[in-house]
mmCIF file of C-alpha atoms and ligand atoms in Angstrom:
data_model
loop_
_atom_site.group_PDB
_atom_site.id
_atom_site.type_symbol
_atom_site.label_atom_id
_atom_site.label_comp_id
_atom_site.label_asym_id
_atom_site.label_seq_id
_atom_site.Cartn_x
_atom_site.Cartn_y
_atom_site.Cartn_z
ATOM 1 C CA UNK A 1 -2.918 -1.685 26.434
ATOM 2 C CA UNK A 2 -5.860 -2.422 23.536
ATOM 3 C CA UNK A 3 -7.054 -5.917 23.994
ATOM 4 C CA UNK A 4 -8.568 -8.683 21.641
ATOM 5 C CA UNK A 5 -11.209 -10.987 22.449
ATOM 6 C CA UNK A 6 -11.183 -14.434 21.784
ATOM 7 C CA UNK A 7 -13.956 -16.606 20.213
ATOM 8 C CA UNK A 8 -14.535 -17.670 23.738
ATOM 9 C CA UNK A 9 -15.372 -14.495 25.599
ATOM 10 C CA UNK A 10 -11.044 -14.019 27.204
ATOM 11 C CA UNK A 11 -9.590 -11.240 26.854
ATOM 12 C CA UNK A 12 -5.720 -11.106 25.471
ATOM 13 C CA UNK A 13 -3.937 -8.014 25.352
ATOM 14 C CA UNK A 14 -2.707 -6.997 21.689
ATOM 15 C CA UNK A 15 0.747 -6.565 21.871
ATOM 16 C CA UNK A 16 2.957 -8.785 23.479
ATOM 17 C CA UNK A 17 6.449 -10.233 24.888
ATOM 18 C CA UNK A 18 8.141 -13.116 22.891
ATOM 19 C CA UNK A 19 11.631 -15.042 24.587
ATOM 20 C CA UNK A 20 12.731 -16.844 21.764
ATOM 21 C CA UNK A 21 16.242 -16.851 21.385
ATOM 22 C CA UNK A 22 16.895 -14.800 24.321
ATOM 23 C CA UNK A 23 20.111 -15.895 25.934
ATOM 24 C CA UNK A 24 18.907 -17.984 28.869
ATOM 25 C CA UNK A 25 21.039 -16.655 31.719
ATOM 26 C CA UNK A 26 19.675 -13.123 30.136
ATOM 27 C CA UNK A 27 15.523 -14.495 30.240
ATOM 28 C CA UNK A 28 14.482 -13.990 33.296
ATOM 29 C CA UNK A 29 15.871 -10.365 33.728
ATOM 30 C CA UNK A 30 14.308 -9.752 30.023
ATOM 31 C CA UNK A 31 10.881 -10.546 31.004
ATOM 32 C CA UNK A 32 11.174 -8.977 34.367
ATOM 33 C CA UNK A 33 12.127 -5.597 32.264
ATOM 34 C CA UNK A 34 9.576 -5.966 30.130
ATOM 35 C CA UNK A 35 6.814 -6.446 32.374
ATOM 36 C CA UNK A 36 8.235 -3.136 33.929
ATOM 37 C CA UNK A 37 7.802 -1.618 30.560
ATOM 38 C CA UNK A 38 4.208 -2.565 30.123
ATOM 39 C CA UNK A 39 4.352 -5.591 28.582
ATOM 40 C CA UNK A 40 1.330 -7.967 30.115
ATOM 41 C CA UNK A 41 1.279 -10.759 27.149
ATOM 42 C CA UNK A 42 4.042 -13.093 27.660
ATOM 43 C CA UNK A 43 5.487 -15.554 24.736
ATOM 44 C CA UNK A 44 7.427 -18.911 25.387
ATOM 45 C CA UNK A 45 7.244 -22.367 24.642
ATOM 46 C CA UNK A 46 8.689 -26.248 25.603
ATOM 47 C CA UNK A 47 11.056 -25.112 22.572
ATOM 48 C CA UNK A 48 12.785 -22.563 23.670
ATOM 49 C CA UNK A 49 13.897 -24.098 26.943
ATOM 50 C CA UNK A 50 12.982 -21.110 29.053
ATOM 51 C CA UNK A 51 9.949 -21.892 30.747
ATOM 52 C CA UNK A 52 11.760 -22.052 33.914
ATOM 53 C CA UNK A 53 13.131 -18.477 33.795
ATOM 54 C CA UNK A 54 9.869 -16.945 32.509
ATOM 55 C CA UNK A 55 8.197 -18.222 35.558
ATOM 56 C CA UNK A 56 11.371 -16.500 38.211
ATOM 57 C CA UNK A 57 10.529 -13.356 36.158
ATOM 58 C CA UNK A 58 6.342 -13.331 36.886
ATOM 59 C CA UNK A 59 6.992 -14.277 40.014
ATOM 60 C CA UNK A 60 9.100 -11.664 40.936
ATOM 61 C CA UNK A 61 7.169 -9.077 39.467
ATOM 62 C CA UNK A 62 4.298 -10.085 41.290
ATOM 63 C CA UNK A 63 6.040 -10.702 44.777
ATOM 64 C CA UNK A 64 7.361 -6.604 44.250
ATOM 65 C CA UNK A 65 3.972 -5.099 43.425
ATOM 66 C CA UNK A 66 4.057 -4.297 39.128
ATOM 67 C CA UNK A 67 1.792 -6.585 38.254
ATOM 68 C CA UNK A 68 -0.920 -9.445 40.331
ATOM 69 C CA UNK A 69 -1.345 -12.348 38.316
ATOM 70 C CA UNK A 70 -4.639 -11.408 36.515
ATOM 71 C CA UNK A 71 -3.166 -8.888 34.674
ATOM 72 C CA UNK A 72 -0.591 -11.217 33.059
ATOM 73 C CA UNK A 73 -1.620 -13.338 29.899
ATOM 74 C CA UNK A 74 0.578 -16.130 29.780
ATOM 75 C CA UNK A 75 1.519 -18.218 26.766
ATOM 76 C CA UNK A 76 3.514 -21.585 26.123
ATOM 77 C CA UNK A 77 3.315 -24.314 23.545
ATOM 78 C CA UNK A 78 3.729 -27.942 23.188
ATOM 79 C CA UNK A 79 6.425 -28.822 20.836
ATOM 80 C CA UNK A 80 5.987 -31.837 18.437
ATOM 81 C CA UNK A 81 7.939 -34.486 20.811
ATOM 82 C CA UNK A 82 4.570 -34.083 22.965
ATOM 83 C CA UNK A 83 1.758 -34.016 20.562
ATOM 84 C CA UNK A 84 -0.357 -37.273 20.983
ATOM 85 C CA UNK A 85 -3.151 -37.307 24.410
ATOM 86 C CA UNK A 86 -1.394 -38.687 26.790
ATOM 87 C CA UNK A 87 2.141 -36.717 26.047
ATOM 88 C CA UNK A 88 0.463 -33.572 25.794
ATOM 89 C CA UNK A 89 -1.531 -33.679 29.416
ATOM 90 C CA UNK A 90 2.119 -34.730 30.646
ATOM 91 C CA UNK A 91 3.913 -31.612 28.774
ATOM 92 C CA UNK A 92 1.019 -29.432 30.150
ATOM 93 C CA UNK A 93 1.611 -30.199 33.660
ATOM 94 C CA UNK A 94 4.968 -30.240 33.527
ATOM 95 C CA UNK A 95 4.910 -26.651 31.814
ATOM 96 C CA UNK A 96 2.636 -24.951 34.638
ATOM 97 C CA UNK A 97 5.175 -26.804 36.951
ATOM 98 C CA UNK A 98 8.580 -25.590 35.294
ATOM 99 C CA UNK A 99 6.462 -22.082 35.006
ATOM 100 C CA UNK A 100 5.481 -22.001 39.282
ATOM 101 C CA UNK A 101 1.822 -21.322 37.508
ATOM 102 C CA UNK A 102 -1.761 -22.494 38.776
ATOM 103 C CA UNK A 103 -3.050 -22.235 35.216
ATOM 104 C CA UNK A 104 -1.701 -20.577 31.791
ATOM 105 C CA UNK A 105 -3.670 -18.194 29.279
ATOM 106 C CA UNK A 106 -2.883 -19.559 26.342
ATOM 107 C CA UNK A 107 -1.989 -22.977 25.477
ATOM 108 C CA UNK A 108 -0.407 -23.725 21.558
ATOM 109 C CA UNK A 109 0.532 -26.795 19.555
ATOM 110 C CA UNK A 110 3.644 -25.320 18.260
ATOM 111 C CA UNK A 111 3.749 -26.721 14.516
ATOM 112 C CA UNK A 112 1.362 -28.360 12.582
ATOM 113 C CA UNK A 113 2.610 -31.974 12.848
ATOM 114 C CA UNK A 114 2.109 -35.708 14.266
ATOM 115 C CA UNK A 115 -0.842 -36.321 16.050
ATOM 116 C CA UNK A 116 -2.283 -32.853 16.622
ATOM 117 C CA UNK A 117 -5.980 -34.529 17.511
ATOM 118 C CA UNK A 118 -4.777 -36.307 20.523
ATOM 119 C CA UNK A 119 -2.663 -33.228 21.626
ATOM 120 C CA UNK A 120 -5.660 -30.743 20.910
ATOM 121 C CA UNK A 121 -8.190 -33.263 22.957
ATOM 122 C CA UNK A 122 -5.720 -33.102 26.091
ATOM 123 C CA UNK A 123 -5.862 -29.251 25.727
ATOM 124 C CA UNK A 124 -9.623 -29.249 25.811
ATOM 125 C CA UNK A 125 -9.561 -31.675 28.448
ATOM 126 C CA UNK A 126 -6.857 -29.365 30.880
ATOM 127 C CA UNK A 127 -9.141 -25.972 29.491
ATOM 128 C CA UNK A 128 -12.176 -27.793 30.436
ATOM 129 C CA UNK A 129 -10.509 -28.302 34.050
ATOM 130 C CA UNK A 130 -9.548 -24.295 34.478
ATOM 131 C CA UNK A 131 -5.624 -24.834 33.872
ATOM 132 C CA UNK A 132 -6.024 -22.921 30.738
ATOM 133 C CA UNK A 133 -8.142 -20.245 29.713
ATOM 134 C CA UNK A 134 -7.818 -20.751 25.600
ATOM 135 C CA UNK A 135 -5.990 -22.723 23.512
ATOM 136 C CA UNK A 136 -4.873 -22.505 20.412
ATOM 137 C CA UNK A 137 -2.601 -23.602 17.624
ATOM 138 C CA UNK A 138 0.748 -22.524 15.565
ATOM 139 C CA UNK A 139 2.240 -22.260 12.464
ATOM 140 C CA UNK A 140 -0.801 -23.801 10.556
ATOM 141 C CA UNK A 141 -1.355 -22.907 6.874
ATOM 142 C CA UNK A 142 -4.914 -21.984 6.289
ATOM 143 C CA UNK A 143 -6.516 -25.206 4.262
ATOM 144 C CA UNK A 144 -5.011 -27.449 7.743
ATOM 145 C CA UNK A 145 -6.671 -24.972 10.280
ATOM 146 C CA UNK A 146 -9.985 -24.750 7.896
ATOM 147 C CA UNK A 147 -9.989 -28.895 7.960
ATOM 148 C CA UNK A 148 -8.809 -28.618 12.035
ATOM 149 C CA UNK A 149 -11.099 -26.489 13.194
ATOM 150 C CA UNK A 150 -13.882 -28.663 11.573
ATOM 151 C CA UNK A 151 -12.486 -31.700 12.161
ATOM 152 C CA UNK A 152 -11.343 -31.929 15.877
ATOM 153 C CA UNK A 153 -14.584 -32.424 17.156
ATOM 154 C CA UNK A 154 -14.211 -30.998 20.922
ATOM 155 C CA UNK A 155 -13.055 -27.216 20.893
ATOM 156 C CA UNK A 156 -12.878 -24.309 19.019
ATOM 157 C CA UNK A 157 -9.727 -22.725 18.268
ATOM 158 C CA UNK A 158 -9.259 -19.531 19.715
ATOM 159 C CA UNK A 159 -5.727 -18.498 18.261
ATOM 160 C CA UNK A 160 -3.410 -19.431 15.564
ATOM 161 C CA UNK A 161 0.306 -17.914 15.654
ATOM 162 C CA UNK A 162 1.817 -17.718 12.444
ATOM 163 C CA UNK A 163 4.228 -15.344 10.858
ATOM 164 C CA UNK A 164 3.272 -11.756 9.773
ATOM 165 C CA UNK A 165 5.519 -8.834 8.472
ATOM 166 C CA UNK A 166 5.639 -6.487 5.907
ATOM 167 C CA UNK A 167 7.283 -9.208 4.027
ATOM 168 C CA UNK A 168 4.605 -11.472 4.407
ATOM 169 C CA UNK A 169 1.603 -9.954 5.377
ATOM 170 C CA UNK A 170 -0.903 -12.887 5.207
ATOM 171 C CA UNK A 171 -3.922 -10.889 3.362
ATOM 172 C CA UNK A 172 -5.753 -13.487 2.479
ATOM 173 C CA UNK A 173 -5.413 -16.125 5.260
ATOM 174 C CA UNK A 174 -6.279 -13.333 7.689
ATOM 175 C CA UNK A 175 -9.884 -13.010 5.949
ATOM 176 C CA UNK A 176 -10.314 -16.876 6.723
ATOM 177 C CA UNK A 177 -8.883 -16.150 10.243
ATOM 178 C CA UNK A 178 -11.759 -13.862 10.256
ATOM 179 C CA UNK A 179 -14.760 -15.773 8.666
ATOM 180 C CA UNK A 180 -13.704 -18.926 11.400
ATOM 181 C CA UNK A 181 -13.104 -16.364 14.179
ATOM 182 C CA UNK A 182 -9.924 -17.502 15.476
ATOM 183 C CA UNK A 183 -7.520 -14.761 16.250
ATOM 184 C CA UNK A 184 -4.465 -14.099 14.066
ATOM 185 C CA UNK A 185 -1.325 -13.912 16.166
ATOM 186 C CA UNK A 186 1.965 -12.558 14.487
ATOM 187 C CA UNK A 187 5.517 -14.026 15.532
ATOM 188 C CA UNK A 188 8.875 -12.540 13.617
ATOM 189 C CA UNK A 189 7.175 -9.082 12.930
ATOM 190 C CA UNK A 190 9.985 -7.693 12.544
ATOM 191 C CA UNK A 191 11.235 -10.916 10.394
ATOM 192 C CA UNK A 192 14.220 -10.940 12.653
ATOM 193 C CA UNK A 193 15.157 -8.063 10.592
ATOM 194 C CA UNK A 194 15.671 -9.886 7.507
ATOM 195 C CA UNK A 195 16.395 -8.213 4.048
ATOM 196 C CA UNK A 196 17.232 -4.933 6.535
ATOM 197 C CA UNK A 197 13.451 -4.573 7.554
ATOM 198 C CA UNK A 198 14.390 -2.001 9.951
ATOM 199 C CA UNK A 199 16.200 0.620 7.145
ATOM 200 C CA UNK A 200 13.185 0.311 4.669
ATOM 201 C CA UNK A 201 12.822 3.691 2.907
ATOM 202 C CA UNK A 202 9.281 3.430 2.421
ATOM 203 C CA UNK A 203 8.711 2.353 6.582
ATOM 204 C CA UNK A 204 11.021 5.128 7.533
ATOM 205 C CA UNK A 205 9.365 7.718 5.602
ATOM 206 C CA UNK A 206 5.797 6.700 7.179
ATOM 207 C CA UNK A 207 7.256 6.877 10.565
ATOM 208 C CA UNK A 208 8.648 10.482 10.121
ATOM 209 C CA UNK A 209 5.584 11.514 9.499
ATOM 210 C CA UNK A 210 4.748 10.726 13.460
ATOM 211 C CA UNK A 211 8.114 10.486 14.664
ATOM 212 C CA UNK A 212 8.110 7.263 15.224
ATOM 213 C CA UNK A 213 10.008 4.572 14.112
ATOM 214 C CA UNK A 214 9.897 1.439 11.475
ATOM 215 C CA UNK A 215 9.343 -1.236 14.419
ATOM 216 C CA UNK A 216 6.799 1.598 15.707
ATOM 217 C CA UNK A 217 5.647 1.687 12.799
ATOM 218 C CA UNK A 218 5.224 -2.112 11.427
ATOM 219 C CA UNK A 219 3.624 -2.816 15.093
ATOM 220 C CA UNK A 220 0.914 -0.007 14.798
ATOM 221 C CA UNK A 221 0.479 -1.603 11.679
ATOM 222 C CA UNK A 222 -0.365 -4.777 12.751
ATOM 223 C CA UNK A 223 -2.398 -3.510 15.559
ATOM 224 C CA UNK A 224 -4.661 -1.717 13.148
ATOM 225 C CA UNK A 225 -5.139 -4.825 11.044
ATOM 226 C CA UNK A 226 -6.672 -6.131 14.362
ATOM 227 C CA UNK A 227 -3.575 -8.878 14.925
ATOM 228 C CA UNK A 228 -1.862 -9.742 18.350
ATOM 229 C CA UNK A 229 1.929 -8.738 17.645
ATOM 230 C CA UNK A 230 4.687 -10.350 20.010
ATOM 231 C CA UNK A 231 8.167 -7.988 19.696
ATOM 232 C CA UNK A 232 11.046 -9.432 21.295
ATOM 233 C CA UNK A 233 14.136 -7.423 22.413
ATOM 234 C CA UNK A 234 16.554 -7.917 25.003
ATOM 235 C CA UNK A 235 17.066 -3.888 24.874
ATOM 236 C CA UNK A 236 14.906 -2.233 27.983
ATOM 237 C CA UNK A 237 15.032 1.118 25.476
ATOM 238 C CA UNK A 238 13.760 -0.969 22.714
ATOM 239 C CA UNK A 239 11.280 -2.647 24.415
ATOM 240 C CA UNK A 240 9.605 0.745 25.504
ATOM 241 C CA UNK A 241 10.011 2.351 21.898
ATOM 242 C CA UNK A 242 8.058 -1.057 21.103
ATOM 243 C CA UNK A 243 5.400 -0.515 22.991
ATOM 244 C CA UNK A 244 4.802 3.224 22.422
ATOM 245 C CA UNK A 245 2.344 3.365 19.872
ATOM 246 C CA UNK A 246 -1.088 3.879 21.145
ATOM 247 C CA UNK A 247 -0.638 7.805 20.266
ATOM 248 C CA UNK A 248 -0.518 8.192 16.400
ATOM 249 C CA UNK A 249 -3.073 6.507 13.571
ATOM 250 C CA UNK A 250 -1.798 4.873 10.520
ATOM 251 C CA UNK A 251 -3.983 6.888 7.682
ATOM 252 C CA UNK A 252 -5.572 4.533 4.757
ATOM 253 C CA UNK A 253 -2.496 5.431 2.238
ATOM 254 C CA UNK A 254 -0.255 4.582 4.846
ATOM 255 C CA UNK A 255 -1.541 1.399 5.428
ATOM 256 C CA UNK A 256 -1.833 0.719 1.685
ATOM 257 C CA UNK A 257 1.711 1.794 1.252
ATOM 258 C CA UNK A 258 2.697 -1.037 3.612
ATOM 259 C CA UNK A 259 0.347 -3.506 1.915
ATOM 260 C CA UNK A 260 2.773 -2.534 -1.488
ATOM 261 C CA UNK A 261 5.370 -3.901 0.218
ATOM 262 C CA UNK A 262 4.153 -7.842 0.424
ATOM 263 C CA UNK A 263 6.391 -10.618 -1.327
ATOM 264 C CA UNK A 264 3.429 -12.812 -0.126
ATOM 265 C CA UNK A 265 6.225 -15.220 0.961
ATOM 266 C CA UNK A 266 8.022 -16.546 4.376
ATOM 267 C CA UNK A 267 11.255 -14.759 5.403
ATOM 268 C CA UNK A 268 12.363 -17.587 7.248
ATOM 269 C CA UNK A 269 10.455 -21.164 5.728
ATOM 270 C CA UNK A 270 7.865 -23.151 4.659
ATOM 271 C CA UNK A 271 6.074 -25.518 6.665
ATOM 272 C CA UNK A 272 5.363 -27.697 4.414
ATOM 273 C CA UNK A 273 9.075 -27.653 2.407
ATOM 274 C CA UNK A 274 10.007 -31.145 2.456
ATOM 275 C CA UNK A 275 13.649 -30.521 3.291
ATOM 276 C CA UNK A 276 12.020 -28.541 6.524
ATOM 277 C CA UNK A 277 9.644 -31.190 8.183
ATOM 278 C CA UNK A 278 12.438 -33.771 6.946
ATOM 279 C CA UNK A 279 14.969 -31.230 9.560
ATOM 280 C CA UNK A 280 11.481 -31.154 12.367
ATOM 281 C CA UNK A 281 11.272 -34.852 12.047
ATOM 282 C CA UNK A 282 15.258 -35.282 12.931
ATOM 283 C CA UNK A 283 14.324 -33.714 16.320
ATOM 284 C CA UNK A 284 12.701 -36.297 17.821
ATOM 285 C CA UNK A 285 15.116 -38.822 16.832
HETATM 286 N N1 NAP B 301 5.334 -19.919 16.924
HETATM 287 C C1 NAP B 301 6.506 -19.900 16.327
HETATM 288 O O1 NAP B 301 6.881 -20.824 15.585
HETATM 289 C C2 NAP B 301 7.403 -18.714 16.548
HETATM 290 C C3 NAP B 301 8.539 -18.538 15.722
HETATM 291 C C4 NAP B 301 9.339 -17.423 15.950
HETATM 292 C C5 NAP B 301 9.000 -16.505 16.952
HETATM 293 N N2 NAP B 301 7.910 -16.710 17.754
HETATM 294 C C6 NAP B 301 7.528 -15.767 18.835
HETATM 295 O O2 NAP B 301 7.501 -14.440 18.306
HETATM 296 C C7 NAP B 301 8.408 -13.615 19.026
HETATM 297 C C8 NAP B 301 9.003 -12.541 18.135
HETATM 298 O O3 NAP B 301 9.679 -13.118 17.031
HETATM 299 P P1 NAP B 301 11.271 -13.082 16.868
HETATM 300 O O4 NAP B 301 11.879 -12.887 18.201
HETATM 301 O O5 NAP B 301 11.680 -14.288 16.103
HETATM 302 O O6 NAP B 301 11.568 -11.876 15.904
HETATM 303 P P2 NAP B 301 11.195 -10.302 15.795
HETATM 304 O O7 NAP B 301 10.419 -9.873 16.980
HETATM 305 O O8 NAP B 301 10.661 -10.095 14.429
HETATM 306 O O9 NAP B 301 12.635 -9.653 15.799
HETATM 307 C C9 NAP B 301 13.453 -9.633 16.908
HETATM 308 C C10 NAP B 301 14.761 -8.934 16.473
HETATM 309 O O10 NAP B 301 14.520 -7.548 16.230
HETATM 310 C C11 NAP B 301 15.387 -6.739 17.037
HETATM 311 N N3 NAP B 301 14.595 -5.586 17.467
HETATM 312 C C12 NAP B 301 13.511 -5.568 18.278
HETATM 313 N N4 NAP B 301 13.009 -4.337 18.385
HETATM 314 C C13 NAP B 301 13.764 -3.544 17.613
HETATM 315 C C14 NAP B 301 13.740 -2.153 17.320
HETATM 316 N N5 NAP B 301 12.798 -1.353 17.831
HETATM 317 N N6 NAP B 301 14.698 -1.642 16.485
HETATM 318 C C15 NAP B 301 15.657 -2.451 15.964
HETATM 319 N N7 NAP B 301 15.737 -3.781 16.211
HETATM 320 C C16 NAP B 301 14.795 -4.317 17.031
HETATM 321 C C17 NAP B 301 15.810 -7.633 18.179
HETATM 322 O O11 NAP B 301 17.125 -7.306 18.612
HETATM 323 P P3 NAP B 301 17.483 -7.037 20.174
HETATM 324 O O12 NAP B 301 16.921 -8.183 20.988
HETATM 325 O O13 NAP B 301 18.981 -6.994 20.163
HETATM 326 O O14 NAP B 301 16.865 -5.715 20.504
HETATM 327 C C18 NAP B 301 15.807 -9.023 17.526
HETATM 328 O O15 NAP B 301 17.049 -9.223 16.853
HETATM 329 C C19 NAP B 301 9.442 -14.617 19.571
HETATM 330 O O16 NAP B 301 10.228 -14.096 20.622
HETATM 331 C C20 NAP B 301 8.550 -15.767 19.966
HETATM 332 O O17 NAP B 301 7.916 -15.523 21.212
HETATM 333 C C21 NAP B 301 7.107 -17.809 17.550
#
């Protein structure tokens, strides 16, 4: 597995694991497969509501032997009902608890609202005391994690998860992901499938080439653009086709192909649609 390293010195592996929306009587089985697979970067959050069954699947893969705890890179996120210092080093606790974990890889502030400072200062503080190895942030637009990363005044940012796909490739906030050196991370690369992503003409074509798929295809993709790609499947066969692409190159003109394909706009939202933090704010109410 081809690995990344972050602005402080750990190592992440490159492609990853993600659970969201994964049935939760089907999680823990999911992740267990998928570890089985290959798969060392695990995805969750607070959100999703399967912490808990994350955790039964890590444990069990390291009680039989696949996999010791080292070789695992574990991620979870604080969702905006515990943003603010003292909610956050509650929710962080609680997560490493819910997840039967003595400390987590990666720690992220989920979306880009409320009181992000006091959140980010509790994840310095719990970094600073070995329960987390790097921290990071989600679903911030460029100008906020430009201003953030200046701003926060106790630690750098080692990741930001946002979404990238061929349908929204993120060009030009990955060169600012590059001149701050916080790692790009790409949820939905797949978009979920969206305006039938997975029967493009011009992905299918490329693949043939290598026979290899268009998720093979988007994910080598991303992986040559130097980004940390989580795939999600509840399909044991689709999570290995996933993952089987360290054995063909993208050329230049492939890659340029792909590039052709950018509508330089979400499949899913905007963060900053009023209509859409008006629906985030209606969550904690
Ligand atoms: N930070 C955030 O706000 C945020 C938001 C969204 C997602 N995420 C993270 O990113 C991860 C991935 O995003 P996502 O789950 O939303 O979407 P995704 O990975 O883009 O797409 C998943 C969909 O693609 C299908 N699929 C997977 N591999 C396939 C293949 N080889 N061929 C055909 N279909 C395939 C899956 O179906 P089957 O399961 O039936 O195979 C599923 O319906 C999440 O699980 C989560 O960890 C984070």
């Amino acid at each position: 597995m081809n690995t990344v390293t972050l602005n402080n010195g750990v190592k992440m592996p490159q492609l990853g694991f993600g659970v969201y929306q994964i049935p939760l009587e089907e999680t823990a089985e999911a992740v267990y497969q998928a570890i089985k697979v290959g798969y060392r970067l695990l995805d969750t959050a607070i959100a999703y509501g399967n912490e808990v069954e994350t955790g039964e699947a890590i444990q069990r893969a390291i009680t039989e032997g696949l996999v010791t705890r080292e070789e695992l890179f574990v991620t979870t996120k604080l969702f905006i009902q515990h943003v603010g210092e003292e909610k956050a080093m509650k929710a962080i606790d609680e997560s490493l608890e819910r997840m039967q974990l003595d400390y987590l890889d990666l720690f992220l502030i989920h979306q880009p609202y409320g009181d992000v400072y006091g959140a980010w200062r509790a994840l310095a503080t719990a970094q600073s005391a070995g329960k987390i190895r790097a921290i990071g942030v989600s679903n911030f637009d460029t100008g906020k994690l430009i201003e953030f990363s200046h701003m926060n005044g106790v630690a750098k940012v080692q990741v930001n998860q946002i979404e990238v796909n061929p349908w929204n490739q993120r060009l030009t906030d990955e060169a600012y992901h590059e001149k701050l050196s916080i790692q790009m991370e790409a949820w939905a690369p797949f978009a979920e499938g969206r305006l039938d992503l997975f029967k493009n003409e011009t992905l299918s074509k490329i693949g043939k080439q290598y026979g290899k798929s268009v998720g093979q295809v988007i994910l080598k993709w991303l992986m040559q653009r130097g980004i940390v790609a989580l795939a999600k499947s509840v399909r044991p066969e689709r999570m290995a086709e996933n993952i089987d692409i360290f054995d063909f190159e993208l050329t230049v003109e492939d890659m340029a192909t792909i590039t052709a394909l950018d509508k330089q706009e979400s499949a899913f939202f905007d963060h900053n649609d009023p209509e859409r933090v008006e629906w985030f704010m209606g969550l904690l109410s």
